[in-house]
Every structure is written in structure tokens, then in C-alpha cells.
Coordinates of C-alpha atoms in Angstrom, one line a residue:
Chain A
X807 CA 88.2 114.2 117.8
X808 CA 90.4 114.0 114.7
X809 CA 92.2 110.8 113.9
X810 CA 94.8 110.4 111.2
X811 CA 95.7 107.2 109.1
X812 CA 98.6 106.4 107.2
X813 CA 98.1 105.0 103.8
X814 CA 101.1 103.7 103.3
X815 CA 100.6 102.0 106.6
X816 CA 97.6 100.5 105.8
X817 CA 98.5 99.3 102.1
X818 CA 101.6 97.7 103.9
X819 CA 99.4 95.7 106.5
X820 CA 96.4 95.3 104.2
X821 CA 97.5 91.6 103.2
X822 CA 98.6 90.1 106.4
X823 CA 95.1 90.9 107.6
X824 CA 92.9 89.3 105.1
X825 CA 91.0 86.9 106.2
X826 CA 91.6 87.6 109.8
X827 CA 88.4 87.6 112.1
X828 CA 88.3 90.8 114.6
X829 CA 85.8 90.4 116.4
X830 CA 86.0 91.0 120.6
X831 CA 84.1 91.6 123.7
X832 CA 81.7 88.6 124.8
X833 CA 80.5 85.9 123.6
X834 CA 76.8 86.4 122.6
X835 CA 75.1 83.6 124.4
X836 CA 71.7 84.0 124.1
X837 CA 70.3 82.0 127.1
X838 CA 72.3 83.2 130.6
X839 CA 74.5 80.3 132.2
X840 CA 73.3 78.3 135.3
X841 CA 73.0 81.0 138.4
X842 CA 76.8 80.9 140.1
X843 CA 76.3 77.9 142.8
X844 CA 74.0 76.1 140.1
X845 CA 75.5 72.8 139.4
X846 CA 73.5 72.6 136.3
X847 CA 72.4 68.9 134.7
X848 CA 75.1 66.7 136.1
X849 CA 74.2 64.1 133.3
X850 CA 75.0 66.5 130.3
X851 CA 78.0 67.7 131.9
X852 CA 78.8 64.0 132.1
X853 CA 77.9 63.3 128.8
X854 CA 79.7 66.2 127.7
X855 CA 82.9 65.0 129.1
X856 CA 82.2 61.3 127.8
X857 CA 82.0 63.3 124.4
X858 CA 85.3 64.6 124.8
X859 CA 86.9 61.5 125.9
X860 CA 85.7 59.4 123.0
X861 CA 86.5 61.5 120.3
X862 CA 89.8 62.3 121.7
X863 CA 90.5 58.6 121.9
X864 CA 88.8 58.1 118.2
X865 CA 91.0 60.4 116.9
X866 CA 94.4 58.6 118.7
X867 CA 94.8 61.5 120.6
X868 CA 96.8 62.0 124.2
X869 CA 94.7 64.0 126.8
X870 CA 98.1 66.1 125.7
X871 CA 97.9 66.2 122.3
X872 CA 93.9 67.0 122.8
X873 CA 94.7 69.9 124.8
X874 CA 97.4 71.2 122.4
X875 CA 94.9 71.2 119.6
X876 CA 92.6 73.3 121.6
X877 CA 94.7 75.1 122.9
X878 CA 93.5 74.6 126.6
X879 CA 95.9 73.9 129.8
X880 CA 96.4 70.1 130.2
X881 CA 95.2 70.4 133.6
X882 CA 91.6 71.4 132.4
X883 CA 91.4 68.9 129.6
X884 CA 91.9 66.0 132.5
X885 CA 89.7 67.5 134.9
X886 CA 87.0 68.0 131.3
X887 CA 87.3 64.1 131.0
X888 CA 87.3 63.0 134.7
X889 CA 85.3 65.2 136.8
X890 CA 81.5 65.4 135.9
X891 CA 81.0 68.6 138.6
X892 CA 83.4 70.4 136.7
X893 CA 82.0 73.1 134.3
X894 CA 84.3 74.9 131.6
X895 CA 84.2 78.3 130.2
X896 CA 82.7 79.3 127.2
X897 CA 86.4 79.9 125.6
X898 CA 87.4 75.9 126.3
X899 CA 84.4 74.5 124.7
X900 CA 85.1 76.8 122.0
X901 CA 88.1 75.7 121.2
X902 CA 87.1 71.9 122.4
X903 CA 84.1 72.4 119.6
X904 CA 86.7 74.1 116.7
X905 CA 89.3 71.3 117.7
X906 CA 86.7 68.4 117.6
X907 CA 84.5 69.3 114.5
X908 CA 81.7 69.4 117.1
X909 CA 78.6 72.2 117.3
X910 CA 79.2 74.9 119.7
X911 CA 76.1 75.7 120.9
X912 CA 75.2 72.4 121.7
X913 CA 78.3 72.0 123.1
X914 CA 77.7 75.2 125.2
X915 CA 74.4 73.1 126.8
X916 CA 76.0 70.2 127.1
X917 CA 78.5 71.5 129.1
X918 CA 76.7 73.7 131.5
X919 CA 77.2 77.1 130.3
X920 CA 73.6 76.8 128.9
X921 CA 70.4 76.0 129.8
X922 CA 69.2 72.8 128.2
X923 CA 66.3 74.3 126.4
X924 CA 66.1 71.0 124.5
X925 CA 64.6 67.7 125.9
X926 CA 65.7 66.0 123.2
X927 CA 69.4 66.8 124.3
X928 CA 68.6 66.0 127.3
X929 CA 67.4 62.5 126.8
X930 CA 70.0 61.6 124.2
X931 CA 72.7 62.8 126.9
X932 CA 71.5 60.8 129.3
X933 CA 71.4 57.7 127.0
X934 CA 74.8 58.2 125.8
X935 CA 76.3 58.7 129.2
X936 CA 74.5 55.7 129.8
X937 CA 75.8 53.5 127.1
X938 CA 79.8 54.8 127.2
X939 CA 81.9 53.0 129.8
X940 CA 85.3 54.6 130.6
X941 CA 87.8 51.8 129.0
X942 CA 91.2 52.5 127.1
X943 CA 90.3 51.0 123.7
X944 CA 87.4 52.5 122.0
X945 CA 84.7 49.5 122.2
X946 CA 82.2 48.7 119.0
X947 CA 79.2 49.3 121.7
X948 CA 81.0 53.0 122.4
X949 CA 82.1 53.6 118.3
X950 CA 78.1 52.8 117.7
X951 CA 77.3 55.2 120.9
X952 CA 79.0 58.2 119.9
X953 CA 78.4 58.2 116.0
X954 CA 74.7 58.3 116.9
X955 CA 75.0 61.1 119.6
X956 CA 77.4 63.1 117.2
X957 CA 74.9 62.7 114.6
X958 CA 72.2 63.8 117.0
X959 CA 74.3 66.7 118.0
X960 CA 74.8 68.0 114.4
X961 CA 71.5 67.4 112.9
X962 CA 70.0 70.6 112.1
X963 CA 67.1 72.4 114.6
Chain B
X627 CA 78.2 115.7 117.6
X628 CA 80.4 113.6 115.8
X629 CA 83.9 114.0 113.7
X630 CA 84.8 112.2 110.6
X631 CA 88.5 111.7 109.5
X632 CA 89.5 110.1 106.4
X633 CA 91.2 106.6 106.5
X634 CA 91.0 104.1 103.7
X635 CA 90.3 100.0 104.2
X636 CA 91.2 97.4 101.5
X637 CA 88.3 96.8 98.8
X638 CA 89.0 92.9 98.8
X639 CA 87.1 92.9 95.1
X640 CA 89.7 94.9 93.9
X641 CA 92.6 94.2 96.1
X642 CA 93.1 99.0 96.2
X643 CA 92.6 101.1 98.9
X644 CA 88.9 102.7 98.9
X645 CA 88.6 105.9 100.7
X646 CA 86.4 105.5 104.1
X647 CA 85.0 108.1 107.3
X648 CA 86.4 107.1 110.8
X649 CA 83.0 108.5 112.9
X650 CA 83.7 109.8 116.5
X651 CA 80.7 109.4 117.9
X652 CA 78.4 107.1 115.6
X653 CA 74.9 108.8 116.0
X654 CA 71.8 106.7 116.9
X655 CA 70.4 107.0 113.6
X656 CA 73.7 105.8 112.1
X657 CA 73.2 102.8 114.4
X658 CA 69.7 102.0 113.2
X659 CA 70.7 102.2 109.7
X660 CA 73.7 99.7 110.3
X661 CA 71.9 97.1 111.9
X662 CA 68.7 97.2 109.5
X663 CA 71.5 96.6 106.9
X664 CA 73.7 94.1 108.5
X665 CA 70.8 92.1 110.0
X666 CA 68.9 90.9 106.8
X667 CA 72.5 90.0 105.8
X668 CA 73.3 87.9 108.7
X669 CA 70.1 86.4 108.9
X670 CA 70.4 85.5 105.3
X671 CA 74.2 83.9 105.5
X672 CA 72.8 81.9 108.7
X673 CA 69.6 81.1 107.2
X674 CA 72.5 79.6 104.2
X675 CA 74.3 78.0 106.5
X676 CA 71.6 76.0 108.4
X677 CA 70.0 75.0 105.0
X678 CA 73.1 73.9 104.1
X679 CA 73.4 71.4 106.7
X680 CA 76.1 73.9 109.3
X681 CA 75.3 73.5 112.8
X682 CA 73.8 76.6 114.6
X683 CA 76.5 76.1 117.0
X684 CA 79.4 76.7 113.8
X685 CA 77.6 80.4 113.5
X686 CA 80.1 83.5 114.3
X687 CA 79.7 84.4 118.0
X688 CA 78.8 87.6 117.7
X689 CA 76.4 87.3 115.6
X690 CA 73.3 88.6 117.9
X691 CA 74.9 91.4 119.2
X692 CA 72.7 93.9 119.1
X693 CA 74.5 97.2 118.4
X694 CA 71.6 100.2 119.7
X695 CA 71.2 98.8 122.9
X696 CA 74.7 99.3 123.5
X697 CA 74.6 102.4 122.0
X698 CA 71.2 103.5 124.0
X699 CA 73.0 102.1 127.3
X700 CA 76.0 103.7 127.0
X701 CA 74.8 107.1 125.1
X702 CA 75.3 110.3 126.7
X703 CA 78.3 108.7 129.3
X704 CA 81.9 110.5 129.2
X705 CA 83.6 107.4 129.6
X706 CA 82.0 105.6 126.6
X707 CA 82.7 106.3 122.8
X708 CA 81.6 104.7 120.1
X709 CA 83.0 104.7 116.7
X710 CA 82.5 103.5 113.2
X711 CA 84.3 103.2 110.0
X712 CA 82.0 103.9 106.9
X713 CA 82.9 103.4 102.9
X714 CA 80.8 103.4 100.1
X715 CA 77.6 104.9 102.2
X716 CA 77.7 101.8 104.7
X717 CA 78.9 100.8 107.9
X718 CA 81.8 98.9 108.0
X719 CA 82.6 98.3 111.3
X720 CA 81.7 99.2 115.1
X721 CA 84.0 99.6 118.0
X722 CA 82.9 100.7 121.7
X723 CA 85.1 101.6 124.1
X724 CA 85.4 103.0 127.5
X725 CA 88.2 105.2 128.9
X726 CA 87.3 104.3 132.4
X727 CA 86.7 101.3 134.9
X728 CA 89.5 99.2 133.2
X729 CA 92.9 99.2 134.6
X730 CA 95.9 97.8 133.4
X731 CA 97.2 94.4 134.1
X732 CA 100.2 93.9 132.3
X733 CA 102.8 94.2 135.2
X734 CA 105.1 97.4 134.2
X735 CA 101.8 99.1 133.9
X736 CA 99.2 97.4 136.5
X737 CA 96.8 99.8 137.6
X738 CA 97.0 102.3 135.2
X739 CA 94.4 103.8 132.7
X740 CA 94.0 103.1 129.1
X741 CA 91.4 102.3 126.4
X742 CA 89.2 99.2 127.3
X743 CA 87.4 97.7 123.7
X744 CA 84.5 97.2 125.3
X745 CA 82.7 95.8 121.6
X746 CA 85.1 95.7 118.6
X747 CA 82.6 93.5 115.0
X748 CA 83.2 94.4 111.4
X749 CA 79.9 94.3 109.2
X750 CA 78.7 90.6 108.3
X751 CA 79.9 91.2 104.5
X752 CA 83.1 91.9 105.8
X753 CA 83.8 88.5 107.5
X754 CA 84.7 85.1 105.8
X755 CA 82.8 83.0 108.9
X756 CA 79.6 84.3 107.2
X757 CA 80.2 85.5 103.5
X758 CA 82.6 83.2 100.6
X759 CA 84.0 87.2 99.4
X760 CA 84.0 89.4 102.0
X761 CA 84.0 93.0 100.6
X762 CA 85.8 95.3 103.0
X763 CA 89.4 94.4 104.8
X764 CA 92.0 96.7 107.3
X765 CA 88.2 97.2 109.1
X766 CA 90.0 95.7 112.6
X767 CA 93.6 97.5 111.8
X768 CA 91.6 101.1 111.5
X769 CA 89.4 100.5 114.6
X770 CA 92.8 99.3 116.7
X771 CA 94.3 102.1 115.4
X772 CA 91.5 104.4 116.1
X773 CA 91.8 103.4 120.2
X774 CA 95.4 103.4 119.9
X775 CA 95.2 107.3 118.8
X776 CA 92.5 108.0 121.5
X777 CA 94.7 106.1 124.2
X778 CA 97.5 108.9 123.3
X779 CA 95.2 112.0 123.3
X780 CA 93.8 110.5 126.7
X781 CA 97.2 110.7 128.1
X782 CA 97.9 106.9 128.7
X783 CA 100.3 106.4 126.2
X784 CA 99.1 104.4 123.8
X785 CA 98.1 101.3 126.6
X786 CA 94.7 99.4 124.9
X787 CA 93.2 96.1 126.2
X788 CA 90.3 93.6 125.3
X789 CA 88.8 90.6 125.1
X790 CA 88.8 88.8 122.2
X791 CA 86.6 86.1 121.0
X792 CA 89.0 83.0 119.9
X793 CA 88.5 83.7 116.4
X794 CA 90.1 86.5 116.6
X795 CA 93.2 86.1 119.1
X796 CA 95.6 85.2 116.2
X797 CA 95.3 89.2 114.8
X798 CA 95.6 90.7 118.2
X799 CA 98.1 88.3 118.7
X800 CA 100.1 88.7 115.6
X801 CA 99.3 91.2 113.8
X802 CA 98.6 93.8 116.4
X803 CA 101.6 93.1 118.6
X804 CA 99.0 92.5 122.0
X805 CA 100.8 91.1 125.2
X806 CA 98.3 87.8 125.5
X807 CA 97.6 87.6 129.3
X808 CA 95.9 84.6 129.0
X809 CA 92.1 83.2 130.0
X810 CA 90.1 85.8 132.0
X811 CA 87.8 83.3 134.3
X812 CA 86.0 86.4 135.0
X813 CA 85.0 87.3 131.6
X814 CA 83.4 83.6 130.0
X815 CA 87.2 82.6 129.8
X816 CA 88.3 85.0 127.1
X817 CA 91.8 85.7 126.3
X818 CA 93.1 88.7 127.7
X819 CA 94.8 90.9 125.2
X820 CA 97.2 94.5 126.1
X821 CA 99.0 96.6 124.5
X822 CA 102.2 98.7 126.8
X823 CA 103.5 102.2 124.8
X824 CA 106.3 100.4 123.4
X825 CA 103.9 97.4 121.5
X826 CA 101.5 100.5 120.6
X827 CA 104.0 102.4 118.7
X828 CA 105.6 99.1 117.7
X829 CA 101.8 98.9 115.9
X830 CA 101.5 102.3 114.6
X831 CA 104.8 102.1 112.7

């Protein structure tokens, strides 16, 4: 089949889309999700809504104003935060990772959507869970817990 | 076979129009030429980024698709074509789409046929997640375009709809015109973009 293309068209649109990312489809995870009915590692998906939490409330943020950055529905921010059988989708810890300055695939394990592959995540997940208690002011004992574990989390593999 | 038409995409070096080939029905040869040059490529900007301290998890999310075996799982079926946009000798961009299976959602049009992007990636050099200058722009207007076209010769008006990764919602959004239906659960929580015969024309002019 023939297809025809306007220049003029395209020299009037070519500006507004520079820059612009197209791409669409799927994400490319290269490790498949937890089999449907798989809880998955409750203690990372813990962790990984500890994560959240912390940096939300480092950064001053309302679960609101967290969800606004991200772009997710309110609704699945709180249930992110305060229910550890809950797993996102891919698309929510996207934006969660873009919003937060966090690393996505990491993010992706954390959060159940892929297998834990690394002990080492595993481990520091645990520990972190461990050492973060759910309180309204961040606490020097969790400041000190999460810089390590976002440090972990970014440090090149 | 396949059919080339002439288009033209943005040389971003330049800031002119360079001529370009929009391929019906990218061969498998063209396929393996695209990704033995757009692999070394992304390999090398990834292997830049990680030495440079960037997270794997900050990498472009489609950056292990792997373009021949959708084109070996999907060659030789009616209802998939695949198409290309090609300038300077290289490929600049890959779309797949199917003309079957997907029925609208939008609700003046639920249930009817149209184009589904099943794959829509420009070439690595073309994207600013992995390269400082990209080289090539207009890649995504051309492809949209392309299925826009094909969704009018099919007989369903103009009506398109994807999936796009969040990177990309703000030009289907925006600068496409795409009614955004919102998080697909059933699809890794992807926004669900689609265009009615009104928005397509509303793009075209």
C-alpha cells in the first residue's frame, strides 16, 4: 500500500515533537512477574512500600501531593503505603521511580512485578523493613535507614 | 513484497526536512540489518550510562525489544503489518500493527474495528533517553500517521489505539490528539490511548 505525507504538515509539527519519546506497546521486562495467585516476597513488597512512605515524607510530601507527582490515583498510593499484599503495576512504579529519583528496575523487584534475582536486595529489604517504623516525623534511626538502602538501590550492578 | 512512499522526518543536526521511504512490509533482511545496527548502539549508550554511575533501572524501557522475533512471529499473518521509516540508508523507526483482535473502547465506537499499535520504537540515535543529539525527529508523527492512513483504507475511519509506555503518553496525548482511557490492569498498567474519526482527521490536518 501507498501512503502519502504532507510536507507542509510535517514541517509545521516538526518542532512541537522534538524531544518527545514515542515509544509504545509493553514494557520489556526481562524476567516474567510472579505466576497470577503468587504473592511474591512479602518483605520486599513491604520494604518497597516503606520506601515509598519515607521518601514521600522526606520530601514533605501528602500521600496527595505524592500521587499527583506520579501521576497515580490517590487510592493506590495509600493502599502502596499501607497494605504489604498489595502489588502495583509496572506503569505505578514507573511513575513512583520517575517521581522519586529511584531505579526502576529495582523498583520493579522490589515491588513484586519481578523476581528477586538478587540476594543482596533481598537482604538489604529485609533489613530496612526491619529498621523503618511507621511514625509521622521522619526519625534519625529512619533518615540513616533509608539513605543507606537508597544508596544500596542505586549503586551500580 | 513491500511498498515504499516518500515522506520526510526532521534532520535535528540541521533543523530541514530530509527525504525518507515509509516501507509497507519491512522485509526480514531489513529487520536483521536494523537491529545489528541499533544494538551496538544501544548497548554502547547503556554501557555509557552505567559507567557513568545511571542506574540500570533509569534505561529506556524498550530497550530489549527484540524486533525479528516479532517480525518471525507475526510474518506471513493477514492481520499483522509491519512498517518502517528509512533515511539516509538506515532504519529509523519500527511500528507493528494488527488490523484484527482489538476492538474499540472509546464509547461512541466500542466494539468496532480499527488499527491496534501493537509495537511502535524509533532507532536508539533517534531518542534523547539514550543519545545527548538525537539525529532523526517526526519518526512517531510518520508512523501515527502511517496507521492513521491504513485505518482509512481498512474502512474504519481513521479509529487507532495503543499502549503507550509513560514516556511517551504526553505525544499521544498532546500532540496526537488520543482520547486517554486511562490504566489498562490487563496490559502491565499502561495507559490506554484512542483515536475516534473526528480526533484522526483532527491529526491529519
Amino acid at each position: 500500500m501507498r501512503f502519502t505525507f504532507n510536507k507542509e504538515w510535517l514541517q509545521k509539527n516538526a518542532d512541537r515533537d522534538d524531544n518527545l519519546e514515542i515509544a509504545a506497546g509493553s514494557f520489556s521486562l526481562d524476567q516474567l512477574p510472579p505466576a497470577e495467585g503468587d504473592p511474591g516476597d512479602r518483605t520486599t513488597v513491604l520494604a518497597f512500600g516503606r520506601l515509598i512512605n519515607l521518601c514521600r515524607r522526606k520530601r514533605g510530601w501528602t500521600i496527595e501531593g505524592l500521587a499527583s507527582s506520579a501521576r497515580i490515583d490517590v487510592s493506590e498510593a495509600i493502599r502502596i503505603e499501607r497494605d504489604a499484599s498489595y502489588v502495583p503495576g509496572p506503569r505505578t512504579v514507573f511513575q513512583l521511580s520517575t517521581a522519586l529519583g529511584l531505579p526502576r528496575e529495582r523498583m520493579l523487584q522490589l515491588s513484586g512485578n519481578m523476581i528477586v534475582r538478587d540476594r543482596g536486595l533481598g537482604e538489604q529489604a529485609v533489613r530496612f523493613a526491619a529498621r523503618s517504623a511507621s511514625v509521622e516525623k521522619l526519625s534519625r534511626q529512619e533518615h540513616l535507614a533509608l539513605e543507606e538502602f537508597v544508596k544500596y538501590l542505586n549503586e551500580p550492578r | 513484497m513491500s511498498d515504499r512512499s516518500r515522506t520526510y522526518l526532521k534532520d535535528l543536526r540541521t533543523g530541514q526536512l530530509a527525504e525518507a521511504s515509509l516501507i509497507d512490509g519491512v522485509s526480514r533482511d531489513e529487520i536483521e540489518r536494523s537491529e545489528s545496527l541499533w544494538r551496538p548502539i544501544l548497548l554502547e549508550s547503556l554501557e555509557i550510562r552505567q559507567r557513568s554511575g545511571i542506574a540500570k533501572g533509569s534505561w529506556p524501557e524498550h530497550s530489549h525489544w527484540d524486533w525479528r522475533k516479532k517480525h518471525a512471529a507475526t510474518e506471513g499473518l493477514i492481520a499483522y503489518r509491519m512498517f518502517g521509516v528509512e533515511c539516509e540508508g538506515d532504519m529509523q523507526g519500527l511500528m507493528l500493527v494488527s488490523t484484527a483482535g482489538h476492538p474499540c473502547r472509546i464509547a461512541e465506537q466500542r466494539g468496532k474495528e480499527q488499527v491496534y499499535i501493537d509495537f511502535v520504537a524509533s532507532a536508539p540515535w533517534n531518542s534523547r533517553e539514550l543519545v545527548d543529539s538525537p539525529r532523526y525527529g517526526l519518526v512517531g508523527r510518520v508512523l501515527i500517521a502511517t496507521a492513521v492512513q491504513l485505518s482509512l483504507a481498512e474502512g474504519f475511519r481513521g479509529r487507532v489505539g495503543l499502549h503507550s509506555l509513560p514516556q511517551s503518553e504526553t505525544f499521544y496525548a498532546t500532540n496526537c490528539g488520543m482520547t486517554d482511557l486511562g490504566k489498562d490492569t490487563k496490559k502491565e498498567g499502561l495507559r490506554y490511548f484512542e483515536t475516534t474519526p473526528a480526533q484522526a482527521a483532527a491529526f491529519l490536518r
